[in-house]
Amino acid sequence: PLYALGTFLRVIGRLATLPLSVEVKKAVDATRPALLQELERAMGARVLTAQHAALLIAACLDARRPDAIDAAWVSTIVKQQRFDGSWTGEPFFAAPNRGRSVTWYASSVLTSALCYDALMRSSRLRDSERLEA
C-alpha cells in the first residue's frame, strides 16, 4: 500500500503540471487531498522495518513533503542494514503459488533497492538544505 501511495502521489504531481481539461484538472485537484490524508495516516503508524521506513520516505518525497520525513525513519533503515550493505528481504506483495495458495514475495534485492533509494534521495535533500543555509 505505501508503494502504491507514493506512486499515486507521483502520478498526481505530474498530472498537475500538464495542460488538462477542466474536468480532469478538477479530478486531479480532488484526488491530492485524499492521498495526502492517507499519507498522514501512514506516517502516524509505528515504523518497524527498513522497507516500511524507506517507502514512507519515498511517499513523502513524491508528495513534495520533505519536511514530513522523520529522522527516525532514516535511523531505522541504517540500523537494519547488513554487514554487506544490503537489507534482508521483506514481504512486498502477495503472489500466487502452487496449490492455489498465496505467499508473500520478498527479495533482498528489492528491499535493498528501496532502502538505498530512500537513503540517497533523503541525503541529497539534506545536502541541498545545507548548501542553502
PDB file of C-alpha atoms in Angstrom:
ATOM      1  CA  PRO A   1       0.000   0.000   0.000  1.00  0.00           C
ATOM      2  CA  LEU A   2       2.794   2.504   0.755  1.00  0.00           C
ATOM      3  CA  TYR A   3       4.450   1.858  -2.591  1.00  0.00           C
ATOM      4  CA  ALA A   4       1.113   2.428  -4.337  1.00  0.00           C
ATOM      5  CA  LEU A   5       0.530   5.595  -2.302  1.00  0.00           C
ATOM      6  CA  GLY A   6       3.887   7.012  -3.372  1.00  0.00           C
ATOM      7  CA  THR A   7       3.206   6.069  -6.986  1.00  0.00           C
ATOM      8  CA  PHE A   8      -0.225   7.712  -6.948  1.00  0.00           C
ATOM      9  CA  LEU A   9       1.235  10.871  -5.400  1.00  0.00           C
ATOM     10  CA  ARG A  10       3.940  10.967  -8.092  1.00  0.00           C
ATOM     11  CA  VAL A  11       1.346  10.498 -10.873  1.00  0.00           C
ATOM     12  CA  ILE A  12      -0.963  13.191  -9.464  1.00  0.00           C
ATOM     13  CA  GLY A  13       2.002  15.550  -9.110  1.00  0.00           C
ATOM     14  CA  ARG A  14       2.988  15.037 -12.725  1.00  0.00           C
ATOM     15  CA  LEU A  15      -0.568  15.340 -13.992  1.00  0.00           C
ATOM     16  CA  ALA A  16      -0.893  18.686 -12.221  1.00  0.00           C
ATOM     17  CA  THR A  17       1.936  20.063 -14.384  1.00  0.00           C
ATOM     18  CA  LEU A  18       0.241  19.147 -17.673  1.00  0.00           C
ATOM     19  CA  PRO A  19      -2.308  21.125 -19.648  1.00  0.00           C
ATOM     20  CA  LEU A  20      -5.517  19.307 -18.736  1.00  0.00           C
ATOM     21  CA  SER A  21      -9.179  19.716 -19.446  1.00  0.00           C
ATOM     22  CA  VAL A  22     -11.168  21.440 -16.712  1.00  0.00           C
ATOM     23  CA  GLU A  23     -12.825  18.125 -15.801  1.00  0.00           C
ATOM     24  CA  VAL A  24      -9.547  16.242 -15.433  1.00  0.00           C
ATOM     25  CA  LYS A  25      -7.951  19.131 -13.533  1.00  0.00           C
ATOM     26  CA  LYS A  26     -10.835  19.044 -11.030  1.00  0.00           C
ATOM     27  CA  ALA A  27     -10.365  15.301 -10.584  1.00  0.00           C
ATOM     28  CA  VAL A  28      -6.617  15.717 -10.042  1.00  0.00           C
ATOM     29  CA  ASP A  29      -7.194  18.567  -7.561  1.00  0.00           C
ATOM     30  CA  ALA A  30      -9.771  16.466  -5.675  1.00  0.00           C
ATOM     31  CA  THR A  31      -7.502  13.404  -5.521  1.00  0.00           C
ATOM     32  CA  ARG A  32      -4.417  15.004  -3.966  1.00  0.00           C
ATOM     33  CA  PRO A  33      -6.020  15.857  -0.574  1.00  0.00           C
ATOM     34  CA  ALA A  34      -7.289  12.289  -0.184  1.00  0.00           C
ATOM     35  CA  LEU A  35      -3.820  10.918  -0.920  1.00  0.00           C
ATOM     36  CA  LEU A  36      -2.196  13.377   1.480  1.00  0.00           C
ATOM     37  CA  GLN A  37      -4.671  12.369   4.174  1.00  0.00           C
ATOM     38  CA  GLU A  38      -3.697   8.730   3.646  1.00  0.00           C
ATOM     39  CA  LEU A  39      -0.031   9.703   3.845  1.00  0.00           C
ATOM     40  CA  GLU A  40      -0.666  11.470   7.169  1.00  0.00           C
ATOM     41  CA  ARG A  41      -2.379   8.332   8.478  1.00  0.00           C
ATOM     42  CA  ALA A  42       0.534   6.160   7.312  1.00  0.00           C
ATOM     43  CA  MET A  43       3.053   8.482   8.952  1.00  0.00           C
ATOM     44  CA  GLY A  44       1.289   8.023  12.279  1.00  0.00           C
ATOM     45  CA  ALA A  45       1.811   4.253  12.249  1.00  0.00           C
ATOM     46  CA  ARG A  46       4.708   2.663  14.086  1.00  0.00           C
ATOM     47  CA  VAL A  47       7.641   2.000  11.753  1.00  0.00           C
ATOM     48  CA  LEU A  48       9.342  -1.311  12.486  1.00  0.00           C
ATOM     49  CA  THR A  49      11.169  -2.274   9.319  1.00  0.00           C
ATOM     50  CA  ALA A  50      13.658  -0.694   6.955  1.00  0.00           C
ATOM     51  CA  GLN A  51      11.402  -1.237   3.946  1.00  0.00           C
ATOM     52  CA  HIS A  52       8.465   0.427   5.700  1.00  0.00           C
ATOM     53  CA  ALA A  53      10.640   3.436   6.554  1.00  0.00           C
ATOM     54  CA  ALA A  54      12.004   3.604   3.013  1.00  0.00           C
ATOM     55  CA  LEU A  55       8.526   3.537   1.498  1.00  0.00           C
ATOM     56  CA  LEU A  56       7.379   6.314   3.849  1.00  0.00           C
ATOM     57  CA  ILE A  57      10.360   8.458   2.864  1.00  0.00           C
ATOM     58  CA  ALA A  58       9.656   7.864  -0.824  1.00  0.00           C
ATOM     59  CA  ALA A  59       5.962   8.703  -0.380  1.00  0.00           C
ATOM     60  CA  CYS A  60       6.806  11.954   1.432  1.00  0.00           C
ATOM     61  CA  LEU A  61       9.214  12.927  -1.334  1.00  0.00           C
ATOM     62  CA  ASP A  62       6.664  12.003  -4.012  1.00  0.00           C
ATOM     63  CA  ALA A  63       4.098  14.155  -2.185  1.00  0.00           C
ATOM     64  CA  ARG A  64       6.603  17.031  -2.171  1.00  0.00           C
ATOM     65  CA  ARG A  65       6.539  16.921   1.632  1.00  0.00           C
ATOM     66  CA  PRO A  66      10.227  16.500   2.546  1.00  0.00           C
ATOM     67  CA  ASP A  67       9.539  18.343   5.804  1.00  0.00           C
ATOM     68  CA  ALA A  68       7.425  15.368   6.916  1.00  0.00           C
ATOM     69  CA  ILE A  69      10.334  12.909   6.804  1.00  0.00           C
ATOM     70  CA  ASP A  70      11.126  11.667  10.293  1.00  0.00           C
ATOM     71  CA  ALA A  71      14.835  11.281  11.093  1.00  0.00           C
ATOM     72  CA  ALA A  72      13.919   8.078  12.959  1.00  0.00           C
ATOM     73  CA  TRP A  73      12.959   6.506   9.620  1.00  0.00           C
ATOM     74  CA  VAL A  74      16.472   7.070   8.273  1.00  0.00           C
ATOM     75  CA  SER A  75      17.865   5.657  11.511  1.00  0.00           C
ATOM     76  CA  THR A  76      15.677   2.547  11.161  1.00  0.00           C
ATOM     77  CA  ILE A  77      16.979   1.951   7.651  1.00  0.00           C
ATOM     78  CA  VAL A  78      20.621   2.385   8.631  1.00  0.00           C
ATOM     79  CA  LYS A  79      20.333   0.225  11.762  1.00  0.00           C
ATOM     80  CA  GLN A  80      18.849  -2.683   9.807  1.00  0.00           C
ATOM     81  CA  GLN A  81      21.489  -2.640   7.074  1.00  0.00           C
ATOM     82  CA  ARG A  82      23.514  -5.855   6.943  1.00  0.00           C
ATOM     83  CA  PHE A  83      27.304  -6.058   7.033  1.00  0.00           C
ATOM     84  CA  ASP A  84      27.487  -6.371   3.230  1.00  0.00           C
ATOM     85  CA  GLY A  85      25.464  -3.192   2.620  1.00  0.00           C
ATOM     86  CA  SER A  86      22.203  -4.956   1.776  1.00  0.00           C
ATOM     87  CA  TRP A  87      18.964  -5.428   3.692  1.00  0.00           C
ATOM     88  CA  THR A  88      17.038  -8.594   4.492  1.00  0.00           C
ATOM     89  CA  GLY A  89      14.206  -9.200   2.048  1.00  0.00           C
ATOM     90  CA  GLU A  90      10.844  -8.101   3.407  1.00  0.00           C
ATOM     91  CA  PRO A  91       7.358  -9.035   2.151  1.00  0.00           C
ATOM     92  CA  PHE A  92       6.361  -6.719  -0.688  1.00  0.00           C
ATOM     93  CA  PHE A  93       3.321  -8.207  -2.429  1.00  0.00           C
ATOM     94  CA  ALA A  94       1.159 -11.315  -2.378  1.00  0.00           C
ATOM     95  CA  ALA A  95       1.820 -13.747  -5.207  1.00  0.00           C
ATOM     96  CA  PRO A  96       0.029 -16.900  -6.305  1.00  0.00           C
ATOM     97  CA  ASN A  97       1.793 -20.133  -5.549  1.00  0.00           C
ATOM     98  CA  ARG A  98       1.270 -23.817  -6.274  1.00  0.00           C
ATOM     99  CA  GLY A  99      -1.795 -25.480  -4.872  1.00  0.00           C
ATOM    100  CA  ARG A 100      -3.990 -22.392  -5.077  1.00  0.00           C
ATOM    101  CA  SER A 101      -2.163 -20.761  -2.215  1.00  0.00           C
ATOM    102  CA  VAL A 102      -0.828 -17.251  -1.946  1.00  0.00           C
ATOM    103  CA  THR A 103       2.536 -16.363  -0.442  1.00  0.00           C
ATOM    104  CA  TRP A 104       4.365 -13.124   0.118  1.00  0.00           C
ATOM    105  CA  TYR A 105       7.043 -12.175  -2.382  1.00  0.00           C
ATOM    106  CA  ALA A 106      10.171 -10.988  -0.599  1.00  0.00           C
ATOM    107  CA  SER A 107      13.529 -10.146  -2.106  1.00  0.00           C
ATOM    108  CA  SER A 108      16.680  -8.780  -0.520  1.00  0.00           C
ATOM    109  CA  VAL A 109      17.484  -7.098  -3.857  1.00  0.00           C
ATOM    110  CA  LEU A 110      14.135  -5.278  -3.920  1.00  0.00           C
ATOM    111  CA  THR A 111      14.256  -4.288  -0.246  1.00  0.00           C
ATOM    112  CA  SER A 112      17.865  -3.142  -0.635  1.00  0.00           C
ATOM    113  CA  ALA A 113      16.972  -1.061  -3.705  1.00  0.00           C
ATOM    114  CA  LEU A 114      14.092   0.633  -1.874  1.00  0.00           C
ATOM    115  CA  CYS A 115      16.235   1.347   1.195  1.00  0.00           C
ATOM    116  CA  TYR A 116      19.180   2.608  -0.831  1.00  0.00           C
ATOM    117  CA  ASP A 117      16.899   4.847  -2.914  1.00  0.00           C
ATOM    118  CA  ALA A 118      15.309   6.359   0.198  1.00  0.00           C
ATOM    119  CA  LEU A 119      18.692   6.992   1.809  1.00  0.00           C
ATOM    120  CA  MET A 120      20.126   8.580  -1.330  1.00  0.00           C
ATOM    121  CA  ARG A 121      17.100  10.765  -2.067  1.00  0.00           C
ATOM    122  CA  SER A 122      16.792  11.966   1.529  1.00  0.00           C
ATOM    123  CA  SER A 123      20.547  12.597   1.833  1.00  0.00           C
ATOM    124  CA  ARG A 124      20.513  14.691  -1.362  1.00  0.00           C
ATOM    125  CA  LEU A 125      17.709  16.675   0.195  1.00  0.00           C
ATOM    126  CA  ARG A 126      19.693  17.237   3.396  1.00  0.00           C
ATOM    127  CA  ASP A 127      22.779  18.215   1.349  1.00  0.00           C
ATOM    128  CA  SER A 128      20.821  20.802  -0.653  1.00  0.00           C
ATOM    129  CA  GLU A 129      19.347  22.245   2.555  1.00  0.00           C
ATOM    130  CA  ARG A 130      22.862  22.654   3.982  1.00  0.00           C
ATOM    131  CA  LEU A 131      24.016  24.454   0.821  1.00  0.00           C
ATOM    132  CA  GLU A 132      21.087  26.876   1.014  1.00  0.00           C
ATOM    133  CA  ALA A 133      21.762  27.707   4.673  1.00  0.00           C
TER     134      ALA A 133
END
